[in-house]
Short mmCIF file of C-alpha atoms in Angstrom, two decimals:
data_model
loop_
_atom_site.label_atom_id
_atom_site.label_comp_id
_atom_site.label_asym_id
_atom_site.label_seq_id
_atom_site.Cartn_x
_atom_site.Cartn_y
_atom_site.Cartn_z
CA MET A 1 0.00 0.00 0.00
CA VAL A 2 1.11 3.54 -0.64
CA ALA A 3 -0.10 6.78 0.92
CA CYS A 4 -0.48 9.49 -1.70
CA PRO A 5 -2.08 12.76 -0.59
CA ARG A 6 -4.29 13.88 -3.45
CA PHE A 7 -7.36 15.75 -4.59
CA MET A 8 -9.13 16.58 -7.82
CA ILE A 9 -10.19 20.03 -8.98
CA ALA A 10 -13.45 19.36 -10.84
CA GLY A 11 -16.23 21.65 -11.99
CA THR A 12 -19.93 21.89 -12.61
CA GLY A 13 -19.03 22.50 -16.25
CA SER A 14 -16.44 23.96 -18.57
CA GLY A 15 -15.44 27.58 -18.03
CA VAL A 16 -15.84 27.71 -14.25
CA GLY A 17 -12.12 28.29 -13.62
CA LYS A 18 -10.75 24.78 -13.05
CA THR A 19 -7.50 25.32 -14.93
CA SER A 20 -6.67 28.70 -13.40
CA LEU A 21 -7.37 27.42 -9.90
CA THR A 22 -5.37 24.23 -10.48
CA LEU A 23 -2.41 26.21 -11.79
CA GLY A 24 -2.59 28.57 -8.83
CA LEU A 25 -2.75 25.67 -6.38
CA VAL A 26 0.18 23.90 -7.99
CA ALA A 27 2.28 27.06 -7.99
CA ALA A 28 1.35 27.90 -4.40
CA LEU A 29 2.17 24.42 -3.13
CA LYS A 30 5.40 24.25 -5.08
CA ARG A 31 6.66 27.45 -3.49
CA ARG A 32 5.92 25.88 -0.12
CA GLY A 33 8.54 23.32 -1.08
CA LEU A 34 6.23 20.45 -2.06
CA ALA A 35 6.84 18.16 -5.03
CA VAL A 36 3.52 18.33 -6.86
CA GLN A 37 2.60 15.68 -9.42
CA THR A 38 -0.13 16.83 -11.80
CA PHE A 39 -2.60 14.89 -13.93
CA LYS A 40 -5.28 15.90 -16.41
CA VAL A 41 -8.47 13.92 -17.00
CA GLY A 42 -9.25 13.29 -20.66
CA PRO A 43 -7.29 13.38 -23.91
CA ASP A 44 -6.34 17.09 -23.87
CA PHE A 45 -2.78 18.04 -24.91
CA LEU A 46 -2.88 21.74 -23.95
CA ASP A 47 -3.75 21.98 -20.26
CA PRO A 48 -1.00 19.47 -19.39
CA THR A 49 1.66 21.79 -20.86
CA TRP A 50 0.60 24.48 -18.36
CA LEU A 51 0.44 22.07 -15.44
CA ALA A 52 3.88 20.72 -16.33
CA MET A 53 5.38 24.22 -16.35
CA ALA A 54 3.71 25.11 -13.05
CA SER A 55 4.91 21.94 -11.30
CA GLY A 56 8.26 21.46 -13.01
CA ARG A 57 7.30 17.82 -13.67
CA PRO A 58 5.62 16.10 -16.63
CA CYS A 59 1.82 16.07 -16.46
CA TYR A 60 0.06 12.83 -17.39
CA ASN A 61 -3.40 12.26 -18.86
CA LEU A 62 -5.80 9.99 -16.98
CA ASP A 63 -8.36 8.84 -19.51
CA GLY A 64 -10.67 6.03 -18.51
CA TRP A 65 -12.10 5.47 -21.98
CA MET A 66 -8.80 5.40 -23.85
CA CYS A 67 -6.76 3.49 -21.27
CA GLY A 68 -9.01 1.54 -18.89
CA GLU A 69 -8.96 1.26 -15.11
CA ALA A 70 -5.93 -0.99 -14.69
CA TYR A 71 -3.64 1.28 -16.68
CA VAL A 72 -4.95 4.47 -15.01
CA ARG A 73 -4.26 2.96 -11.58
CA ARG A 74 -0.77 1.83 -12.57
CA LEU A 75 0.17 5.14 -14.17
CA PHE A 76 -1.06 7.18 -11.22
CA SER A 77 0.74 4.96 -8.72
CA GLU A 78 4.00 5.04 -10.65
CA LYS A 79 4.12 8.81 -11.17
CA CYS A 80 3.21 9.64 -7.56
CA ARG A 81 5.91 7.50 -6.00
CA ASP A 82 8.29 10.45 -5.40
CA ALA A 83 5.71 13.24 -5.03
CA ASP A 84 4.46 14.94 -1.86
CA ILE A 85 1.00 15.50 -3.29
CA ALA A 86 -0.94 14.78 -6.49
CA ILE A 87 -3.40 17.22 -8.04
CA ILE A 88 -5.76 16.07 -10.79
CA GLU A 89 -7.52 18.61 -12.99
CA GLY A 90 -10.88 17.38 -14.20
CA VAL A 91 -12.42 17.75 -17.65
CA MET A 92 -15.67 19.57 -18.52
CA GLY A 93 -18.27 18.95 -15.79
CA LEU A 94 -17.61 16.33 -13.12
CA PHE A 95 -19.88 13.72 -14.73
CA ASP A 96 -19.23 14.57 -18.40
CA GLY A 97 -17.30 12.01 -20.43
CA ALA A 98 -17.51 9.64 -23.35
CA ASP A 99 -21.09 8.54 -22.76
CA PRO A 100 -24.23 10.53 -21.84
CA ALA A 101 -25.69 7.66 -19.83
CA THR A 102 -22.65 6.52 -17.81
CA SER A 103 -19.57 7.96 -16.12
CA GLU A 104 -17.24 6.37 -18.69
CA GLY A 105 -14.40 8.75 -19.53
CA SER A 106 -15.43 11.30 -16.91
CA SER A 107 -13.66 12.98 -14.01
CA ALA A 108 -16.07 11.18 -11.67
CA GLU A 109 -14.87 7.83 -12.97
CA ILE A 110 -11.23 8.72 -12.27
CA ALA A 111 -12.07 10.08 -8.81
CA ARG A 112 -13.86 6.85 -7.96
CA TRP A 113 -11.12 4.56 -9.30
CA LEU A 114 -8.43 6.47 -7.39
CA ALA A 115 -10.51 7.13 -4.24
CA THR A 116 -9.69 10.81 -4.64
CA PRO A 117 -11.47 13.66 -2.80
CA VAL A 118 -13.09 16.13 -5.20
CA LEU A 119 -13.07 19.89 -4.82
CA LEU A 120 -16.06 21.04 -6.86
CA THR A 121 -15.65 24.42 -8.54
CA VAL A 122 -18.87 26.36 -9.05
CA ASN A 123 -19.55 29.71 -10.70
CA ALA A 124 -21.24 31.50 -7.81
CA HIS A 125 -22.01 34.72 -9.65
CA GLY A 126 -25.59 35.78 -8.87
CA VAL A 127 -26.49 32.87 -6.57
CA ALA A 128 -26.66 32.29 -2.82
CA ARG A 129 -28.77 29.41 -1.44
CA THR A 130 -29.13 28.07 -4.96
CA LEU A 131 -25.48 27.04 -4.68
CA ALA A 132 -26.55 24.52 -2.04
CA ALA A 133 -29.17 23.09 -4.38
CA THR A 134 -26.56 22.68 -7.12
CA VAL A 135 -24.07 21.03 -4.78
CA ALA A 136 -26.77 18.74 -3.34
CA GLY A 137 -27.51 17.47 -6.82
CA PHE A 138 -23.85 16.76 -7.52
CA CYS A 139 -23.38 15.00 -4.17
CA SER A 140 -26.38 12.70 -4.65
CA PHE A 141 -25.92 11.96 -8.34
CA GLU A 142 -23.16 9.37 -7.81
CA PRO A 143 -22.77 9.02 -4.03
CA ASP A 144 -19.62 6.90 -4.34
CA VAL A 145 -17.79 9.97 -5.68
CA GLN A 146 -16.50 11.90 -2.65
CA ILE A 147 -17.10 15.63 -2.99
CA ALA A 148 -15.05 16.94 -0.08
CA GLY A 149 -15.27 20.69 -0.53
CA ILE A 150 -16.65 23.50 -2.66
CA ILE A 151 -14.74 26.31 -4.36
CA ALA A 152 -16.99 29.24 -5.21
CA ASN A 153 -15.58 31.23 -8.11
CA GLN A 154 -16.76 34.70 -9.14
CA THR A 155 -18.04 35.71 -5.70
CA GLY A 156 -19.15 39.29 -5.18
CA SER A 157 -17.99 40.14 -1.64
CA ASP A 158 -17.04 38.75 1.76
CA ARG A 159 -20.72 38.92 2.67
CA HIS A 160 -21.56 36.82 -0.39
CA ALA A 161 -19.04 34.19 0.71
CA GLU A 162 -20.58 34.15 4.19
CA TRP A 163 -24.01 33.45 2.70
CA LEU A 164 -22.63 30.62 0.58
CA THR A 165 -20.94 29.13 3.65
CA ALA A 166 -24.18 29.31 5.63
CA ALA A 167 -26.24 27.80 2.80
CA LEU A 168 -23.94 24.78 2.55
CA GLN A 169 -23.84 24.31 6.33
CA ALA A 170 -27.61 24.49 6.66
CA ALA A 171 -28.05 21.77 4.05
CA ASP A 172 -25.38 19.54 5.65
CA LEU A 173 -23.26 19.67 2.50
CA PRO A 174 -19.48 19.73 1.96
CA PRO A 175 -18.00 22.99 3.27
CA LEU A 176 -16.87 26.03 1.35
CA ALA A 177 -13.13 25.54 0.86
CA GLY A 178 -12.59 28.85 -0.87
CA ALA A 179 -14.26 31.91 -2.36
CA VAL A 180 -12.57 33.55 -5.34
CA PRO A 181 -13.61 37.17 -5.97
CA ARG A 182 -15.10 38.05 -9.32
CA ASN A 183 -12.51 38.51 -12.11
CA SER A 184 -9.62 38.20 -9.67
CA LEU A 185 -7.85 35.40 -11.54
CA PRO A 186 -5.57 36.46 -14.41
CA ARG A 187 -7.00 35.59 -17.82
CA LEU A 188 -5.25 32.75 -19.61
CA PRO A 189 -4.77 32.88 -23.41
CA SER A 190 -7.10 30.53 -25.31
CA ARG A 191 -7.37 29.00 -28.77
CA HIS A 192 -10.07 26.73 -30.23
CA LEU A 193 -11.52 24.72 -27.30
CA GLY A 194 -8.91 25.50 -24.68
CA LEU A 195 -5.64 27.14 -23.81
CA VAL A 196 -2.80 27.84 -26.15
CA THR A 197 0.25 25.71 -25.48
CA ALA A 198 2.22 26.84 -22.45
CA GLY A 199 5.57 28.42 -23.20
CA GLY A 200 7.93 31.07 -21.99
CA GLU A 201 5.80 33.82 -23.51
CA THR A 202 2.45 32.55 -22.19
CA CYS A 203 3.02 30.69 -18.91
CA THR A 204 5.34 33.27 -17.40
CA PRO A 205 6.74 33.22 -13.85
CA GLN A 206 4.80 36.44 -13.20
CA LEU A 207 1.51 34.84 -14.27
CA LEU A 208 2.11 31.82 -12.04
CA LEU A 209 3.02 34.15 -9.16
CA GLU A 210 -0.24 36.09 -9.58
CA LEU A 211 -2.26 32.86 -9.71
CA ALA A 212 -0.50 31.50 -6.62
CA ASP A 213 -1.03 34.74 -4.69
CA GLN A 214 -4.75 34.82 -5.51
CA VAL A 215 -5.17 31.18 -4.52
CA GLU A 216 -3.38 31.84 -1.23
CA ARG A 217 -5.79 34.71 -0.54
CA SER A 218 -8.96 32.92 -1.63
CA LEU A 219 -8.58 29.25 -0.71
CA GLN A 220 -8.01 27.54 2.60
CA LEU A 221 -4.76 25.82 1.64
CA ASP A 222 -4.14 24.14 4.99
CA THR A 223 -7.66 22.71 4.90
CA LEU A 224 -7.09 21.44 1.37
CA LEU A 225 -3.83 19.81 2.38
CA GLY A 226 -5.68 18.10 5.20
CA LEU A 227 -8.30 16.77 2.75
CA ALA A 228 -5.54 15.51 0.49
CA ALA A 229 -3.73 13.77 3.36
CA ALA A 230 -6.97 12.07 4.43
CA ALA A 231 -7.30 10.27 1.08
CA PRO A 232 -7.14 6.51 1.67
CA GLU A 233 -4.04 4.49 0.94
CA MET A 234 -3.85 2.90 -2.48
CA GLN A 235 -2.56 -0.43 -3.67
CA ARG A 236 0.81 0.16 -5.31
CA ALA A 237 0.57 -0.97 -8.91
CA PRO A 238 3.68 0.09 -10.83
CA ILE A 239 3.78 -0.29 -14.58
CA VAL A 240 5.93 -3.28 -15.50
CA ARG A 241 8.69 -2.02 -17.77
CA PRO A 242 10.68 -4.45 -19.93
CA ASP A 243 14.43 -4.70 -19.57
CA ARG A 244 15.92 -2.20 -21.95
CA SER A 245 17.71 -3.68 -24.90
CA PRO A 246 21.47 -3.03 -24.91
CA SER A 247 21.25 -2.12 -28.61
CA SER A 248 19.44 1.21 -28.42
CA VAL A 249 17.29 2.44 -31.30
CA ARG A 250 17.37 6.14 -32.15
CA ILE A 251 13.93 7.63 -32.86
CA GLY A 252 13.63 11.27 -33.85
CA VAL A 253 10.77 13.17 -32.19
CA ALA A 254 9.67 16.50 -33.71
CA GLU A 255 9.34 19.03 -30.91
CA ASP A 256 8.91 22.77 -31.30
CA ALA A 257 6.14 25.38 -31.52
CA ALA A 258 4.62 23.59 -34.51
CA PHE A 259 4.79 20.00 -33.18
CA HIS A 260 4.38 19.17 -29.52
CA PHE A 261 1.22 17.09 -29.00
CA TYR A 262 2.53 13.94 -27.35
CA TYR A 263 1.38 11.87 -24.40
CA PRO A 264 4.47 11.64 -22.15
CA ASP A 265 3.75 8.00 -21.36
CA ASN A 266 3.68 7.18 -25.09
CA LEU A 267 7.22 8.51 -25.36
CA GLU A 268 8.25 6.72 -22.17
CA ALA A 269 6.84 3.46 -23.56
CA LEU A 270 9.13 3.78 -26.59
CA GLU A 271 12.08 4.41 -24.28
CA ALA A 272 11.15 1.44 -22.14
CA HIS A 273 11.44 -0.82 -25.19
CA GLY A 274 14.92 0.39 -26.07
CA ALA A 275 14.43 3.67 -27.95
CA GLU A 276 16.65 6.69 -27.47
CA LEU A 277 14.53 9.73 -28.31
CA MET A 278 16.29 12.45 -30.29
CA ARG A 279 14.39 15.76 -30.32
CA PHE A 280 14.57 17.96 -33.41
CA SER A 281 12.81 21.06 -34.71
CA PRO A 282 11.23 21.07 -38.18
CA LEU A 283 11.00 24.84 -37.82
CA THR A 284 14.64 25.69 -37.17
CA ASP A 285 16.88 22.66 -37.72
CA SER A 286 18.39 22.23 -41.16
CA ALA A 287 18.99 18.49 -40.75
CA LEU A 288 17.66 15.49 -38.89
CA PRO A 289 19.62 14.14 -35.92
CA PRO A 290 22.29 11.70 -37.17
CA ASP A 291 21.81 7.94 -37.39
CA LEU A 292 18.05 7.85 -36.86
CA ASP A 293 16.30 4.48 -37.08
CA GLY A 294 12.78 5.95 -36.99
CA ILE A 295 10.79 9.19 -36.68
CA TYR A 296 7.68 10.18 -34.70
CA LEU A 297 5.91 13.34 -35.94
CA GLY A 298 3.26 14.37 -33.43
CA GLY A 299 0.47 16.89 -33.73
CA GLY A 300 0.50 20.59 -33.05
CA TYR A 301 -0.05 23.77 -35.06
CA PRO A 302 1.77 23.41 -38.39
CA GLU A 303 -0.80 25.73 -39.97
CA ALA A 304 0.28 28.55 -37.65
CA HIS A 305 3.87 28.15 -38.85
CA ALA A 306 3.22 27.05 -42.43
CA ALA A 307 5.38 29.72 -44.08
CA GLN A 308 8.40 28.97 -41.87
CA LEU A 309 8.00 25.21 -42.30
CA ALA A 310 7.78 25.61 -46.09
CA ALA A 311 10.86 27.84 -46.12
CA ASN A 312 12.96 25.21 -44.33
CA VAL A 313 13.61 23.29 -47.53
CA GLN A 314 16.62 21.47 -46.06
CA MET A 315 14.47 19.76 -43.44
CA LEU A 316 11.79 18.90 -45.98
CA ALA A 317 14.43 17.32 -48.21
CA ALA A 318 15.87 15.41 -45.26
CA LEU A 319 12.44 13.94 -44.47
CA ARG A 320 11.94 12.89 -48.09
CA SER A 321 15.33 11.22 -48.11
CA PHE A 322 14.61 9.48 -44.80
CA THR A 323 11.29 8.12 -46.06
CA ALA A 324 12.85 6.96 -49.35
CA SER A 325 15.33 4.91 -47.31
CA GLY A 326 12.47 2.75 -46.02
CA ARG A 327 13.04 3.56 -42.37
CA PRO A 328 9.87 3.83 -40.18
CA LEU A 329 8.05 7.14 -39.89
CA TYR A 330 4.89 7.52 -37.79
CA ALA A 331 2.84 10.75 -38.02
CA GLU A 332 -0.29 12.01 -36.26
CA CYS A 333 -2.56 14.93 -37.21
CA GLY A 334 -0.19 17.90 -37.58
CA GLY A 335 2.53 15.43 -38.57
CA LEU A 336 0.28 14.17 -41.36
CA MET A 337 -0.25 17.76 -42.56
CA TYR A 338 3.52 18.32 -42.61
CA LEU A 339 4.09 15.21 -44.72
CA SER A 340 1.33 16.17 -47.19
CA SER A 341 1.88 18.05 -50.44
CA GLY A 342 1.03 21.25 -48.63
CA ILE A 343 -1.30 23.28 -46.43
CA GLU A 344 -3.95 25.64 -47.77
CA LEU A 345 -4.73 28.36 -45.21
CA LEU A 346 -8.05 30.15 -44.64
CA ASP A 347 -6.95 33.07 -46.81
CA GLY A 348 -6.44 30.70 -49.75
CA SER A 349 -2.65 30.87 -49.68
CA ARG A 350 -0.80 27.59 -50.18
CA HIS A 351 2.45 26.46 -48.56
CA ALA A 352 4.27 23.41 -49.91
CA MET A 353 5.24 20.79 -47.35
CA ALA A 354 7.22 17.53 -47.66
CA GLY A 355 5.13 16.08 -50.50
CA ILE A 356 5.49 12.56 -49.12
CA LEU A 357 1.74 11.97 -48.85
CA PRO A 358 -0.29 12.22 -52.08
CA PHE A 359 -2.75 14.94 -51.03
CA TRP A 360 -3.04 18.51 -49.77
CA THR A 361 -4.62 19.60 -46.50
CA ARG A 362 -6.93 22.59 -46.18
CA MET A 363 -7.76 24.64 -43.09
CA LEU A 364 -11.44 25.20 -42.30
CA PRO A 365 -13.17 28.02 -40.38
CA LYS A 366 -15.05 25.44 -38.31
CA ARG A 367 -13.97 22.29 -36.54
CA LYS A 368 -13.85 19.24 -38.79
CA ALA A 369 -13.66 16.51 -36.15
CA LEU A 370 -13.69 16.11 -32.37
CA GLY A 371 -14.16 12.92 -30.40
CA TYR A 372 -12.93 9.55 -29.27
CA VAL A 373 -12.05 6.86 -31.80
CA GLU A 374 -11.45 3.13 -31.62
CA VAL A 375 -9.07 1.75 -34.23
CA THR A 376 -8.71 -1.83 -35.40
CA GLN A 377 -5.77 -2.42 -37.71
CA ALA A 378 -6.97 -3.96 -40.95
CA GLN A 379 -3.36 -4.84 -41.78
CA ALA A 380 -0.03 -4.98 -39.99
CA THR A 381 1.48 -1.54 -39.31
CA LEU A 382 4.33 -0.01 -37.34
CA LEU A 383 2.09 -0.37 -34.26
CA GLY A 384 1.54 -4.11 -34.53
CA ALA A 385 -0.26 -6.92 -36.25
CA ALA A 386 -3.55 -6.92 -38.11
CA GLY A 387 -6.42 -7.09 -35.62
CA GLN A 388 -4.64 -4.93 -33.00
CA THR A 389 -7.14 -2.54 -31.37
CA LEU A 390 -6.21 0.89 -30.05
CA ARG A 391 -8.12 3.87 -28.73
CA GLY A 392 -7.46 7.55 -29.14
CA HIS A 393 -9.10 10.79 -30.19
CA GLU A 394 -9.42 13.12 -33.16
CA PHE A 395 -9.45 16.91 -33.08
CA HIS A 396 -8.66 19.07 -36.10
CA TYR A 397 -9.76 22.07 -38.13
CA SER A 398 -8.41 20.82 -41.45
CA GLU A 399 -9.31 18.23 -44.05
CA LEU A 400 -7.67 16.31 -46.88
CA ILE A 401 -8.17 17.55 -50.43
CA GLU A 402 -6.97 16.23 -53.79
CA GLU A 403 -6.99 12.80 -52.20
CA PRO A 404 -6.32 9.89 -54.61
CA VAL A 405 -5.69 7.33 -51.88
CA ALA A 406 -6.34 3.68 -52.71
CA THR A 407 -8.37 1.58 -50.29
CA GLU A 408 -5.47 -0.79 -49.73
CA ALA A 409 -3.42 2.14 -48.40
CA ARG A 410 -5.97 2.67 -45.61
CA PRO A 411 -4.69 0.60 -42.66
CA TYR A 412 -7.29 1.49 -40.02
CA LEU A 413 -10.88 0.47 -39.43
CA VAL A 414 -12.17 3.34 -37.30
CA ARG A 415 -15.27 3.44 -35.15
CA LYS A 416 -16.22 6.84 -33.79
CA ARG A 417 -18.39 7.44 -30.75
CA ARG A 418 -22.08 7.89 -31.61
CA VAL A 419 -21.46 6.75 -35.22
CA ALA A 420 -22.70 3.28 -36.13
CA GLN A 421 -20.62 2.51 -39.21
CA THR A 422 -16.91 1.74 -39.35
CA ILE A 423 -14.79 3.73 -41.82
CA GLN A 424 -11.39 3.08 -43.35
CA ASP A 425 -8.84 5.72 -42.45
CA GLY A 426 -5.16 6.54 -42.25
CA TYR A 427 -2.44 6.14 -44.84
CA GLN A 428 0.24 3.48 -45.06
CA GLN A 429 2.95 2.92 -47.62
CA GLY A 430 5.89 0.71 -46.73
CA ASN A 431 7.09 1.80 -43.29
CA LEU A 432 5.24 5.13 -43.41
CA LEU A 433 2.09 5.34 -41.24
CA ALA A 434 0.08 8.55 -40.91
CA SER A 435 -3.40 9.62 -39.86
CA TYR A 436 -5.34 12.41 -38.18
CA LEU A 437 -5.79 10.20 -35.09
CA HIS A 438 -3.95 10.72 -31.80
CA LEU A 439 -3.53 7.18 -30.45
CA GLN A 440 -2.82 6.32 -26.83
CA PHE A 441 -0.53 3.31 -27.25
CA ALA A 442 1.24 3.33 -23.88
CA ALA A 443 -1.69 1.33 -22.46
CA HIS A 444 -0.79 -1.33 -25.06
CA PRO A 445 2.96 -1.86 -24.60
CA GLU A 446 3.04 -4.36 -27.46
CA CYS A 447 2.42 -1.44 -29.84
CA ALA A 448 5.43 0.55 -28.64
CA ALA A 449 7.44 -2.67 -28.78
CA ALA A 450 6.36 -3.26 -32.39
CA PHE A 451 7.42 0.24 -33.46
CA VAL A 452 10.82 -0.05 -31.81
CA GLN A 453 11.35 -3.56 -33.10
CA THR A 454 10.59 -2.47 -36.68
CA CYS A 455 13.21 0.27 -36.31
CA ARG A 456 15.70 -2.25 -34.90
CA ARG A 457 15.25 -4.76 -37.71
CA LEU A 458 16.19 -2.36 -40.47
CA PRO A 459 19.87 -1.79 -41.33
#
C-alpha cells in the first residue's frame, strides 16, 4: 500500500475556472517546497503543458475510456511514488465524459477509481442558497464519488461568501473551501476549445506568481492539504517495464512550436522498449539528428507556422530522403499535414510541405472533427499486427483535399463514438504510417514494442 495525498479540482461544467485554480494551487504548493505531481483527466494536450510548467514535472493524462482502469491505476501509482501531493484537474463537468448515460471517460470515474477527494468548482455569480441546491444534486448523483469541498468562483464580496458558507452548512453539504472574488484570476490565453500551449511567452513566472497569490488569498490551503492527506491508501501498482535492450534504437521526435502534441507515457513506452529519443525542430533545424532508425511526428499547429515550415527546404528534403530509405516514420494529425503536399490556409494561400503523402490539406473556419475513436488495424502496421485494437481521439480544423488514396493504403478500421458505421482511415505505404488520429498506445505496450522492433530490424 502507498499513501499518496491527493485531490481533484473538478467543476460543474467547462469555463468555471478549473485550470486557473489548479495552476494557482500547484504554484502555491510548489513554493511551499512540495513536489507536486499533476494529472489531467481526458485526452487534452494543452492543459498538461501548463500544469507541467507550473509543477516542473511532466503532467500525465488519466483517460478512462482510452486506457481503462488498470492502466490508469498503474500510471497514477507510478508517477506519484516520489511526489508529496498529487493534483488532478478534471475535464468539462464532473460527470461529463464519453457517454451521456454513464460515467465512462469522466472525471467522476477517475475520482472513484483512485478514491480521490473532489473539490467542486462552481460559478457562484448571482447565486446564494441556490449554490446549495446545485451542490446537493452533484453529491447525490453518484454518491460513491467523494465531494469533499466546494470552491466558489466569481463571488461578489465577503458577505456573499458568508451566505454561501451558511447555505452549505444548513443543508449539511461539503464545506466552502474557498471563495474567489469576481474577475480576480488572471485571464489565460485561449485557442479553439482551450488554452494555447504553455511556453515562456504565455506561462510566465509572473503569471504563475499572480495565480499562486490569488489562490493563497482565496482558498483555505491548509484545509485542502488536510483533505488531500486524508485520502485513503492505495494499492501500489507500478507499470511493468521491460528490460531495456542493450542495442538502443534512435527515434527522432519533432518538438517545437509547430509539433508538440505527445502523451508523455507514449514517449516513455518507446524508451522502455529500447528507444533513445532524439528531439529535433522542423522549424529551425536544417537536418535530422544523425543515425536515426525511426521518426515520430506528433500533432501541433503546423498551420500557424506554415510559411516557416515551407521555407525550411533542407528539413523537408531530409524527411523525403529518410522516407525513401524505407526507415519507419509515424505521423499524427499535424505530422500528417507536414508530410502532405502542402497546407492551404483560410486566406487561400498555399504552402508546400514535404510532399510525401499524395494529397493537400486545407484549413477550415469550423472544426472538422472532435471525439474519441477506436481503431482496429486492418493490416499490420508499425504499431503491430492486423487485428490490434487501439483507442485515441481526433481533433482538427483541417481536411484532406486532392486525395487519390487507394483503399489498400488505408490501414485502419475506425469506429467513432455515436457513429454506427466503421470507416477506413489513415495512410500506409511501406514503413510510413500517418493519420489524423492521436492514439494512446502506452496502455498497449506491445504497440510501442512493435514500433521499436521495426526500427531495430532495419539496417
